[in-house]
Amino acid sequence: MLGADQQARLQVSYRITANGTPALNLHDGGADRLRIAVSHLAGNGADVKVTITTAVGVSVATARAHTRLTDFRFLDFTGPGGQDFTHTSHIIVEFTSNGSLAVDSIEVRGPFRLPQLMRWDPRTEESGKLAVHAALLHTGQIVFFSGDEHDPGRHFLGRTVPKHIDSTRIYDCSSGAVLAMASPQVPPGSTPPDLFCCGHAFLPNGRLLVAGGTESWALRQEDPDPDLGHHHKNQHFTGLRYTWVFDPEAPFGANPWTRVADMKDGRWYPTLRAVP
């Protein structure tokens, strides 16, 4: 709370990562902007001064905040020395009021595109699996699994012997390692559990319920097959009736997949949602 002719100052600092990469990048394709949102502003208006310090200098911008204003406009800055703000070390926001002023909180945001924060980097070697489905487990790992990957040799097509589809892997978030994991199995002669386009949701005990998937996909009985590997050319998929539970804390060496009651009808691309 500020009285007459008082000033408040807020400094927001940003860390530099171990490899020297700045934790905040305010460069936005040539337009360097900063948005300041104030949740509550009472009394008279206030002058706002924003100072941004970077590796090459200091940039300053000012604006006028009026009573009951809850969201400032975008302030356009010119980077110090004509440079952008890719090495921002800290931001200082100063409020000066000639009357009473109350500011409950302040949020400082850069533009929507922050390359240093949203950069995609490879975290591990190629897993060899198409991660159609993935779920973050309470163990700090990610289970991901795919399906037949449009390979007719891996699925039942009416003229191909069904084969086991090994498509389950675990990604360890702390080490970056990809671990091989057993996949669902069914008795010999049954349709293999192709989990491509299944649905899944977490149970209260942290296990993952997985239902449905792909039972078969259309293949034109011609030679050569012009539509080989294209799921939607002739007809819709047929869905699986299978339902499984994945246990992230299964004993080492044990299959973490447990088959539970089958559904009455097959489901392809179903949506699962836990209810209270």
PDB file of C-alpha atoms in Angstrom:
ATOM      1  CA  MET A   1       0.000   0.000   0.000  1.00  0.00           C
ATOM      2  CA  LEU A   2       1.449   3.340  -1.052  1.00  0.00           C
ATOM      3  CA  GLY A   3       0.642   6.738   0.357  1.00  0.00           C
ATOM      4  CA  ALA A   4       1.039  10.084  -1.392  1.00  0.00           C
ATOM      5  CA  ASP A   5       4.340  10.653  -3.209  1.00  0.00           C
ATOM      6  CA  GLN A   6       5.554   7.170  -2.366  1.00  0.00           C
ATOM      7  CA  GLN A   7       7.316   4.727  -4.620  1.00  0.00           C
ATOM      8  CA  ALA A   8       7.365   0.945  -4.744  1.00  0.00           C
ATOM      9  CA  ARG A   9       9.963  -1.117  -6.540  1.00  0.00           C
ATOM     10  CA  LEU A  10       9.829  -4.755  -7.620  1.00  0.00           C
ATOM     11  CA  GLN A  11      12.777  -6.610  -9.080  1.00  0.00           C
ATOM     12  CA  VAL A  12      12.405  -9.911 -10.906  1.00  0.00           C
ATOM     13  CA  SER A  13      15.640 -11.805 -11.554  1.00  0.00           C
ATOM     14  CA  TYR A  14      16.164 -14.689 -13.966  1.00  0.00           C
ATOM     15  CA  ARG A  15      18.763 -17.371 -13.531  1.00  0.00           C
ATOM     16  CA  ILE A  16      21.398 -18.384 -16.045  1.00  0.00           C
ATOM     17  CA  THR A  17      21.550 -22.125 -16.702  1.00  0.00           C
ATOM     18  CA  ALA A  18      24.663 -24.218 -16.187  1.00  0.00           C
ATOM     19  CA  ASN A  19      25.598 -24.019 -19.867  1.00  0.00           C
ATOM     20  CA  GLY A  20      25.203 -20.251 -19.947  1.00  0.00           C
ATOM     21  CA  THR A  21      21.785 -20.227 -21.591  1.00  0.00           C
ATOM     22  CA  PRO A  22      19.518 -17.452 -20.274  1.00  0.00           C
ATOM     23  CA  ALA A  23      16.404 -18.732 -18.542  1.00  0.00           C
ATOM     24  CA  LEU A  24      14.288 -15.989 -20.128  1.00  0.00           C
ATOM     25  CA  ASN A  25      14.359 -14.906 -23.748  1.00  0.00           C
ATOM     26  CA  LEU A  26      12.265 -11.876 -24.629  1.00  0.00           C
ATOM     27  CA  HIS A  27      13.134 -11.911 -28.326  1.00  0.00           C
ATOM     28  CA  ASP A  28       9.972 -12.343 -30.387  1.00  0.00           C
ATOM     29  CA  GLY A  29      10.893 -12.208 -34.032  1.00  0.00           C
ATOM     30  CA  GLY A  30      12.010  -8.578 -33.904  1.00  0.00           C
ATOM     31  CA  ALA A  31       9.267  -7.325 -31.556  1.00  0.00           C
ATOM     32  CA  ASP A  32      10.473  -7.303 -27.965  1.00  0.00           C
ATOM     33  CA  ARG A  33       7.516  -6.862 -25.692  1.00  0.00           C
ATOM     34  CA  LEU A  34       6.693  -7.196 -22.048  1.00  0.00           C
ATOM     35  CA  ARG A  35       3.254  -7.509 -20.520  1.00  0.00           C
ATOM     36  CA  ILE A  36       2.569  -6.357 -16.966  1.00  0.00           C
ATOM     37  CA  ALA A  37      -0.681  -7.456 -15.367  1.00  0.00           C
ATOM     38  CA  VAL A  38      -1.815  -5.936 -12.060  1.00  0.00           C
ATOM     39  CA  SER A  39      -4.637  -7.804 -10.366  1.00  0.00           C
ATOM     40  CA  HIS A  40      -5.834  -4.867  -8.240  1.00  0.00           C
ATOM     41  CA  LEU A  41      -5.134  -1.158  -8.463  1.00  0.00           C
ATOM     42  CA  ALA A  42      -7.012   1.221  -6.166  1.00  0.00           C
ATOM     43  CA  GLY A  43      -6.898   4.933  -5.481  1.00  0.00           C
ATOM     44  CA  ASN A  44      -5.266   7.349  -7.894  1.00  0.00           C
ATOM     45  CA  GLY A  45      -3.329   6.327 -10.962  1.00  0.00           C
ATOM     46  CA  ALA A  46       0.378   5.646 -10.928  1.00  0.00           C
ATOM     47  CA  ASP A  47       3.378   6.096 -13.169  1.00  0.00           C
ATOM     48  CA  VAL A  48       5.034   2.826 -14.070  1.00  0.00           C
ATOM     49  CA  LYS A  49       8.667   2.555 -15.065  1.00  0.00           C
ATOM     50  CA  VAL A  50      10.106  -0.698 -16.372  1.00  0.00           C
ATOM     51  CA  THR A  51      13.854  -1.234 -16.550  1.00  0.00           C
ATOM     52  CA  ILE A  52      15.287  -4.284 -18.288  1.00  0.00           C
ATOM     53  CA  THR A  53      18.945  -5.131 -17.816  1.00  0.00           C
ATOM     54  CA  THR A  54      20.640  -7.391 -20.343  1.00  0.00           C
ATOM     55  CA  ALA A  55      24.179  -8.471 -21.085  1.00  0.00           C
ATOM     56  CA  VAL A  56      24.675  -5.473 -23.374  1.00  0.00           C
ATOM     57  CA  GLY A  57      22.974  -2.695 -21.451  1.00  0.00           C
ATOM     58  CA  VAL A  58      19.790  -1.274 -19.959  1.00  0.00           C
ATOM     59  CA  SER A  59      16.446  -0.463 -21.604  1.00  0.00           C
ATOM     60  CA  VAL A  60      13.751   1.692 -20.001  1.00  0.00           C
ATOM     61  CA  ALA A  61      10.062   2.204 -20.814  1.00  0.00           C
ATOM     62  CA  THR A  62       7.310   4.096 -18.987  1.00  0.00           C
ATOM     63  CA  ALA A  63       3.518   3.970 -18.909  1.00  0.00           C
ATOM     64  CA  ARG A  64       0.627   5.427 -16.943  1.00  0.00           C
ATOM     65  CA  ALA A  65      -1.579   3.115 -14.901  1.00  0.00           C
ATOM     66  CA  HIS A  66      -5.057   4.411 -14.151  1.00  0.00           C
ATOM     67  CA  THR A  67      -7.471   3.628 -11.345  1.00  0.00           C
ATOM     68  CA  ARG A  68      -9.040   0.181 -11.555  1.00  0.00           C
ATOM     69  CA  LEU A  69      -6.874  -0.760 -14.522  1.00  0.00           C
ATOM     70  CA  THR A  70      -6.230  -4.483 -14.282  1.00  0.00           C
ATOM     71  CA  ASP A  71      -4.188  -5.145 -17.373  1.00  0.00           C
ATOM     72  CA  PHE A  72      -1.594  -2.921 -18.991  1.00  0.00           C
ATOM     73  CA  ARG A  73      -1.157  -2.870 -22.721  1.00  0.00           C
ATOM     74  CA  PHE A  74       1.869  -4.414 -24.350  1.00  0.00           C
ATOM     75  CA  LEU A  75       4.832  -2.124 -23.934  1.00  0.00           C
ATOM     76  CA  ASP A  76       7.132  -2.045 -26.932  1.00  0.00           C
ATOM     77  CA  PHE A  77      10.775  -1.837 -26.000  1.00  0.00           C
ATOM     78  CA  THR A  78      13.846  -1.036 -27.993  1.00  0.00           C
ATOM     79  CA  GLY A  79      16.665  -3.253 -26.857  1.00  0.00           C
ATOM     80  CA  PRO A  80      19.843  -1.595 -25.535  1.00  0.00           C
ATOM     81  CA  GLY A  81      22.312  -0.906 -28.313  1.00  0.00           C
ATOM     82  CA  GLY A  82      19.781  -2.096 -30.862  1.00  0.00           C
ATOM     83  CA  GLN A  83      20.062  -5.621 -29.502  1.00  0.00           C
ATOM     84  CA  ASP A  84      17.267  -7.928 -28.445  1.00  0.00           C
ATOM     85  CA  PHE A  85      16.622  -9.154 -24.904  1.00  0.00           C
ATOM     86  CA  THR A  86      18.005 -12.668 -25.310  1.00  0.00           C
ATOM     87  CA  HIS A  87      20.262 -12.247 -22.268  1.00  0.00           C
ATOM     88  CA  THR A  88      17.876 -10.668 -19.770  1.00  0.00           C
ATOM     89  CA  SER A  89      19.310 -10.785 -16.257  1.00  0.00           C
ATOM     90  CA  HIS A  90      16.591  -8.933 -14.346  1.00  0.00           C
ATOM     91  CA  ILE A  91      13.547  -6.696 -14.703  1.00  0.00           C
ATOM     92  CA  ILE A  92      12.662  -3.813 -12.363  1.00  0.00           C
ATOM     93  CA  VAL A  93       9.104  -2.461 -12.195  1.00  0.00           C
ATOM     94  CA  GLU A  94       8.605   0.838 -10.300  1.00  0.00           C
ATOM     95  CA  PHE A  95       5.280   2.390  -9.311  1.00  0.00           C
ATOM     96  CA  THR A  96       5.152   6.093  -8.347  1.00  0.00           C
ATOM     97  CA  SER A  97       1.889   7.569  -7.046  1.00  0.00           C
ATOM     98  CA  ASN A  98       0.821  11.075  -6.009  1.00  0.00           C
ATOM     99  CA  GLY A  99      -2.085   9.628  -4.065  1.00  0.00           C
ATOM    100  CA  SER A 100      -3.131   6.341  -2.537  1.00  0.00           C
ATOM    101  CA  LEU A 101      -2.256   3.216  -4.461  1.00  0.00           C
ATOM    102  CA  ALA A 102      -2.707  -0.464  -3.689  1.00  0.00           C
ATOM    103  CA  VAL A 103      -1.249  -3.234  -5.803  1.00  0.00           C
ATOM    104  CA  ASP A 104      -2.115  -6.747  -4.709  1.00  0.00           C
ATOM    105  CA  SER A 105       0.156  -8.608  -7.082  1.00  0.00           C
ATOM    106  CA  ILE A 106       2.007  -8.236 -10.327  1.00  0.00           C
ATOM    107  CA  GLU A 107       2.770 -10.663 -13.117  1.00  0.00           C
ATOM    108  CA  VAL A 108       5.594 -10.110 -15.571  1.00  0.00           C
ATOM    109  CA  ARG A 109       5.437 -12.113 -18.781  1.00  0.00           C
ATOM    110  CA  GLY A 110       7.409 -12.170 -21.950  1.00  0.00           C
ATOM    111  CA  PRO A 111       5.891 -12.785 -25.389  1.00  0.00           C
ATOM    112  CA  PHE A 112       4.170 -16.021 -26.226  1.00  0.00           C
ATOM    113  CA  ARG A 113       7.174 -17.361 -28.099  1.00  0.00           C
ATOM    114  CA  LEU A 114      10.147 -17.976 -25.816  1.00  0.00           C
ATOM    115  CA  PRO A 115      12.628 -20.068 -27.815  1.00  0.00           C
ATOM    116  CA  GLN A 116      15.011 -20.640 -24.916  1.00  0.00           C
ATOM    117  CA  LEU A 117      12.200 -22.092 -22.801  1.00  0.00           C
ATOM    118  CA  MET A 118      10.377 -24.045 -25.489  1.00  0.00           C
ATOM    119  CA  ARG A 119      13.265 -25.510 -27.441  1.00  0.00           C
ATOM    120  CA  TRP A 120      12.936 -29.199 -28.313  1.00  0.00           C
ATOM    121  CA  ASP A 121      16.076 -31.202 -27.635  1.00  0.00           C
ATOM    122  CA  PRO A 122      16.628 -34.954 -28.054  1.00  0.00           C
ATOM    123  CA  ARG A 123      16.704 -36.496 -24.594  1.00  0.00           C
ATOM    124  CA  THR A 124      17.578 -40.063 -25.516  1.00  0.00           C
ATOM    125  CA  GLU A 125      18.436 -42.351 -28.380  1.00  0.00           C
ATOM    126  CA  GLU A 126      15.834 -43.518 -30.891  1.00  0.00           C
ATOM    127  CA  SER A 127      13.472 -45.894 -29.091  1.00  0.00           C
ATOM    128  CA  GLY A 128      12.358 -47.630 -32.266  1.00  0.00           C
ATOM    129  CA  LYS A 129       8.739 -47.292 -31.189  1.00  0.00           C
ATOM    130  CA  LEU A 130       6.057 -44.982 -32.462  1.00  0.00           C
ATOM    131  CA  ALA A 131       4.696 -43.445 -29.256  1.00  0.00           C
ATOM    132  CA  VAL A 132       1.042 -43.179 -30.224  1.00  0.00           C
ATOM    133  CA  HIS A 133       0.016 -43.219 -26.557  1.00  0.00           C
ATOM    134  CA  ALA A 134       1.877 -41.943 -23.492  1.00  0.00           C
ATOM    135  CA  ALA A 135       1.081 -41.396 -19.808  1.00  0.00           C
ATOM    136  CA  LEU A 136       3.086 -39.752 -17.017  1.00  0.00           C
ATOM    137  CA  LEU A 137       3.276 -42.175 -14.092  1.00  0.00           C
ATOM    138  CA  HIS A 138       3.518 -41.290 -10.415  1.00  0.00           C
ATOM    139  CA  THR A 139       6.905 -43.029 -10.374  1.00  0.00           C
ATOM    140  CA  GLY A 140       8.463 -40.200 -12.377  1.00  0.00           C
ATOM    141  CA  GLN A 141       8.469 -42.287 -15.534  1.00  0.00           C
ATOM    142  CA  ILE A 142       6.481 -42.174 -18.760  1.00  0.00           C
ATOM    143  CA  VAL A 143       4.956 -45.288 -20.268  1.00  0.00           C
ATOM    144  CA  PHE A 144       4.434 -45.125 -24.015  1.00  0.00           C
ATOM    145  CA  PHE A 145       3.120 -47.695 -26.429  1.00  0.00           C
ATOM    146  CA  SER A 146       2.088 -47.876 -30.052  1.00  0.00           C
ATOM    147  CA  GLY A 147       0.606 -50.573 -32.250  1.00  0.00           C
ATOM    148  CA  ASP A 148       1.207 -52.350 -35.523  1.00  0.00           C
ATOM    149  CA  GLU A 149       2.737 -49.198 -37.045  1.00  0.00           C
ATOM    150  CA  HIS A 150       0.920 -49.974 -40.321  1.00  0.00           C
ATOM    151  CA  ASP A 151       3.073 -53.055 -40.802  1.00  0.00           C
ATOM    152  CA  PRO A 152       0.918 -55.876 -42.255  1.00  0.00           C
ATOM    153  CA  GLY A 153       3.370 -58.441 -40.939  1.00  0.00           C
ATOM    154  CA  ARG A 154       2.554 -57.401 -37.388  1.00  0.00           C
ATOM    155  CA  HIS A 155      -1.199 -57.646 -37.498  1.00  0.00           C
ATOM    156  CA  PHE A 156      -4.036 -59.948 -38.499  1.00  0.00           C
ATOM    157  CA  LEU A 157      -5.235 -59.056 -42.000  1.00  0.00           C
ATOM    158  CA  GLY A 158      -7.377 -62.066 -42.805  1.00  0.00           C
ATOM    159  CA  ARG A 159      -4.482 -63.872 -44.431  1.00  0.00           C
ATOM    160  CA  THR A 160      -1.568 -63.218 -42.094  1.00  0.00           C
ATOM    161  CA  VAL A 161      -0.821 -65.188 -38.960  1.00  0.00           C
ATOM    162  CA  PRO A 162      -1.294 -62.952 -35.891  1.00  0.00           C
ATOM    163  CA  LYS A 163       1.941 -61.978 -34.191  1.00  0.00           C
ATOM    164  CA  HIS A 164       2.716 -60.545 -30.792  1.00  0.00           C
ATOM    165  CA  ILE A 165       3.068 -56.779 -30.943  1.00  0.00           C
ATOM    166  CA  ASP A 166       5.925 -55.638 -28.715  1.00  0.00           C
ATOM    167  CA  SER A 167       5.279 -51.928 -28.403  1.00  0.00           C
ATOM    168  CA  THR A 168       5.596 -50.941 -24.726  1.00  0.00           C
ATOM    169  CA  ARG A 169       8.492 -48.868 -23.420  1.00  0.00           C
ATOM    170  CA  ILE A 170       9.260 -46.842 -20.285  1.00  0.00           C
ATOM    171  CA  TYR A 171      11.041 -43.491 -20.369  1.00  0.00           C
ATOM    172  CA  ASP A 172      12.842 -42.599 -17.135  1.00  0.00           C
ATOM    173  CA  CYS A 173      12.619 -38.822 -16.713  1.00  0.00           C
ATOM    174  CA  SER A 174      15.566 -38.604 -14.312  1.00  0.00           C
ATOM    175  CA  SER A 175      18.103 -40.622 -16.309  1.00  0.00           C
ATOM    176  CA  GLY A 176      16.745 -40.216 -19.828  1.00  0.00           C
ATOM    177  CA  ALA A 177      16.914 -43.965 -20.376  1.00  0.00           C
ATOM    178  CA  VAL A 178      14.362 -45.931 -22.382  1.00  0.00           C
ATOM    179  CA  LEU A 179      13.551 -49.278 -20.794  1.00  0.00           C
ATOM    180  CA  ALA A 180      12.083 -52.285 -22.562  1.00  0.00           C
ATOM    181  CA  MET A 181       8.831 -53.440 -21.009  1.00  0.00           C
ATOM    182  CA  ALA A 182       6.590 -56.434 -21.655  1.00  0.00           C
ATOM    183  CA  SER A 183       3.475 -55.784 -23.728  1.00  0.00           C
ATOM    184  CA  PRO A 184      -0.033 -57.224 -23.310  1.00  0.00           C
ATOM    185  CA  GLN A 185      -0.360 -60.862 -24.288  1.00  0.00           C
ATOM    186  CA  VAL A 186      -3.292 -63.125 -25.132  1.00  0.00           C
ATOM    187  CA  PRO A 187      -3.567 -66.902 -25.605  1.00  0.00           C
ATOM    188  CA  PRO A 188      -2.162 -68.259 -28.907  1.00  0.00           C
ATOM    189  CA  GLY A 189      -4.613 -68.003 -31.791  1.00  0.00           C
ATOM    190  CA  SER A 190      -6.358 -64.940 -30.398  1.00  0.00           C
ATOM    191  CA  THR A 191      -6.243 -61.545 -32.034  1.00  0.00           C
ATOM    192  CA  PRO A 192      -3.077 -59.816 -30.820  1.00  0.00           C
ATOM    193  CA  PRO A 193      -3.678 -56.794 -28.560  1.00  0.00           C
ATOM    194  CA  ASP A 194      -2.944 -53.940 -30.929  1.00  0.00           C
ATOM    195  CA  LEU A 195      -3.222 -50.880 -28.684  1.00  0.00           C
ATOM    196  CA  PHE A 196      -3.151 -48.452 -31.592  1.00  0.00           C
ATOM    197  CA  CYS A 197      -5.974 -45.939 -30.980  1.00  0.00           C
ATOM    198  CA  CYS A 198      -7.008 -47.265 -27.586  1.00  0.00           C
ATOM    199  CA  GLY A 199      -8.155 -45.073 -24.700  1.00  0.00           C
ATOM    200  CA  HIS A 200      -6.683 -44.795 -21.215  1.00  0.00           C
ATOM    201  CA  ALA A 201      -7.246 -43.142 -17.846  1.00  0.00           C
ATOM    202  CA  PHE A 202      -5.632 -43.389 -14.422  1.00  0.00           C
ATOM    203  CA  LEU A 203      -7.265 -45.310 -11.601  1.00  0.00           C
ATOM    204  CA  PRO A 204      -7.184 -43.995  -8.004  1.00  0.00           C
ATOM    205  CA  ASN A 205      -4.346 -46.413  -7.160  1.00  0.00           C
ATOM    206  CA  GLY A 206      -2.071 -44.937  -9.818  1.00  0.00           C
ATOM    207  CA  ARG A 207      -2.496 -47.759 -12.298  1.00  0.00           C
ATOM    208  CA  LEU A 208      -3.453 -47.063 -15.894  1.00  0.00           C
ATOM    209  CA  LEU A 209      -6.656 -48.482 -17.358  1.00  0.00           C
ATOM    210  CA  VAL A 210      -6.371 -49.099 -21.106  1.00  0.00           C
ATOM    211  CA  ALA A 211      -9.381 -50.090 -23.210  1.00  0.00           C
ATOM    212  CA  GLY A 212      -9.948 -50.840 -26.863  1.00  0.00           C
ATOM    213  CA  GLY A 213      -7.575 -50.565 -29.770  1.00  0.00           C
ATOM    214  CA  THR A 214      -7.385 -51.895 -33.309  1.00  0.00           C
ATOM    215  CA  GLU A 215      -8.743 -55.356 -34.073  1.00  0.00           C
ATOM    216  CA  SER A 216      -8.212 -55.217 -37.835  1.00  0.00           C
ATOM    217  CA  TRP A 217      -7.772 -52.787 -40.643  1.00  0.00           C
ATOM    218  CA  ALA A 218      -8.927 -53.040 -44.238  1.00  0.00           C
ATOM    219  CA  LEU A 219      -6.682 -54.418 -46.949  1.00  0.00           C
ATOM    220  CA  ARG A 220      -7.669 -54.694 -50.579  1.00  0.00           C
ATOM    221  CA  GLN A 221      -7.279 -58.254 -51.780  1.00  0.00           C
ATOM    222  CA  GLU A 222      -5.232 -57.362 -54.839  1.00  0.00           C
ATOM    223  CA  ASP A 223      -1.677 -57.966 -55.882  1.00  0.00           C
ATOM    224  CA  PRO A 224      -0.025 -55.603 -55.651  1.00  0.00           C
ATOM    225  CA  ASP A 225      -2.085 -53.991 -52.910  1.00  0.00           C
ATOM    226  CA  PRO A 226      -2.296 -50.267 -53.760  1.00  0.00           C
ATOM    227  CA  ASP A 227      -3.751 -49.402 -50.377  1.00  0.00           C
ATOM    228  CA  LEU A 228      -1.433 -51.515 -48.269  1.00  0.00           C
ATOM    229  CA  GLY A 229      -0.933 -49.873 -44.918  1.00  0.00           C
ATOM    230  CA  HIS A 230      -3.645 -47.239 -45.301  1.00  0.00           C
ATOM    231  CA  HIS A 231      -6.224 -47.650 -42.578  1.00  0.00           C
ATOM    232  CA  HIS A 232      -9.049 -45.575 -43.990  1.00  0.00           C
ATOM    233  CA  LYS A 233      -9.081 -46.434 -47.692  1.00  0.00           C
ATOM    234  CA  ASN A 234     -11.879 -48.980 -47.650  1.00  0.00           C
ATOM    235  CA  GLN A 235     -13.660 -49.024 -44.328  1.00  0.00           C
ATOM    236  CA  HIS A 236     -13.387 -47.985 -40.710  1.00  0.00           C
ATOM    237  CA  PHE A 237     -11.277 -49.850 -38.217  1.00  0.00           C
ATOM    238  CA  THR A 238     -12.805 -52.543 -36.090  1.00  0.00           C
ATOM    239  CA  GLY A 239     -12.137 -52.003 -32.402  1.00  0.00           C
ATOM    240  CA  LEU A 240     -10.865 -54.350 -29.708  1.00  0.00           C
ATOM    241  CA  ARG A 241     -12.978 -55.561 -26.797  1.00  0.00           C
ATOM    242  CA  TYR A 242      -9.902 -56.020 -24.603  1.00  0.00           C
ATOM    243  CA  THR A 243      -9.348 -54.037 -21.409  1.00  0.00           C
ATOM    244  CA  TRP A 244      -6.038 -53.927 -19.580  1.00  0.00           C
ATOM    245  CA  VAL A 245      -4.551 -52.443 -16.417  1.00  0.00           C
ATOM    246  CA  PHE A 246      -0.919 -51.307 -16.436  1.00  0.00           C
ATOM    247  CA  ASP A 247       0.835 -51.455 -13.044  1.00  0.00           C
ATOM    248  CA  PRO A 248       3.846 -49.082 -12.866  1.00  0.00           C
ATOM    249  CA  GLU A 249       5.018 -50.802  -9.672  1.00  0.00           C
ATOM    250  CA  ALA A 250       4.919 -54.380 -10.954  1.00  0.00           C
ATOM    251  CA  PRO A 251       7.792 -56.557  -9.634  1.00  0.00           C
ATOM    252  CA  PHE A 252      10.913 -56.644 -11.764  1.00  0.00           C
ATOM    253  CA  GLY A 253      10.596 -59.210 -14.540  1.00  0.00           C
ATOM    254  CA  ALA A 254       6.823 -59.501 -14.215  1.00  0.00           C
ATOM    255  CA  ASN A 255       4.449 -58.445 -16.972  1.00  0.00           C
ATOM    256  CA  PRO A 256       2.914 -55.134 -15.806  1.00  0.00           C
ATOM    257  CA  TRP A 257      -0.183 -55.663 -17.973  1.00  0.00           C
ATOM    258  CA  THR A 258      -3.188 -57.458 -16.495  1.00  0.00           C
ATOM    259  CA  ARG A 259      -6.163 -58.283 -18.669  1.00  0.00           C
ATOM    260  CA  VAL A 260      -9.465 -57.529 -16.979  1.00  0.00           C
ATOM    261  CA  ALA A 261     -13.065 -57.976 -18.146  1.00  0.00           C
ATOM    262  CA  ASP A 262     -13.650 -57.572 -21.876  1.00  0.00           C
ATOM    263  CA  MET A 263     -16.110 -54.971 -23.085  1.00  0.00           C
ATOM    264  CA  LYS A 264     -19.345 -56.080 -24.737  1.00  0.00           C
ATOM    265  CA  ASP A 265     -18.333 -54.516 -28.047  1.00  0.00           C
ATOM    266  CA  GLY A 266     -15.063 -53.463 -29.579  1.00  0.00           C
ATOM    267  CA  ARG A 267     -13.955 -49.867 -29.175  1.00  0.00           C
ATOM    268  CA  TRP A 268     -11.668 -47.944 -31.527  1.00  0.00           C
ATOM    269  CA  TYR A 269     -10.308 -44.604 -30.368  1.00  0.00           C
ATOM    270  CA  PRO A 270     -12.528 -44.503 -27.263  1.00  0.00           C
ATOM    271  CA  THR A 271     -12.364 -41.806 -24.616  1.00  0.00           C
ATOM    272  CA  LEU A 272     -11.871 -42.868 -20.996  1.00  0.00           C
ATOM    273  CA  ARG A 273     -12.428 -40.558 -18.063  1.00  0.00           C
ATOM    274  CA  ALA A 274     -12.332 -41.209 -14.346  1.00  0.00           C
ATOM    275  CA  VAL A 275     -15.514 -40.190 -12.521  1.00  0.00           C
ATOM    276  CA  PRO A 276     -15.932 -39.400  -8.804  1.00  0.00           C
TER     277      PRO A 276
END
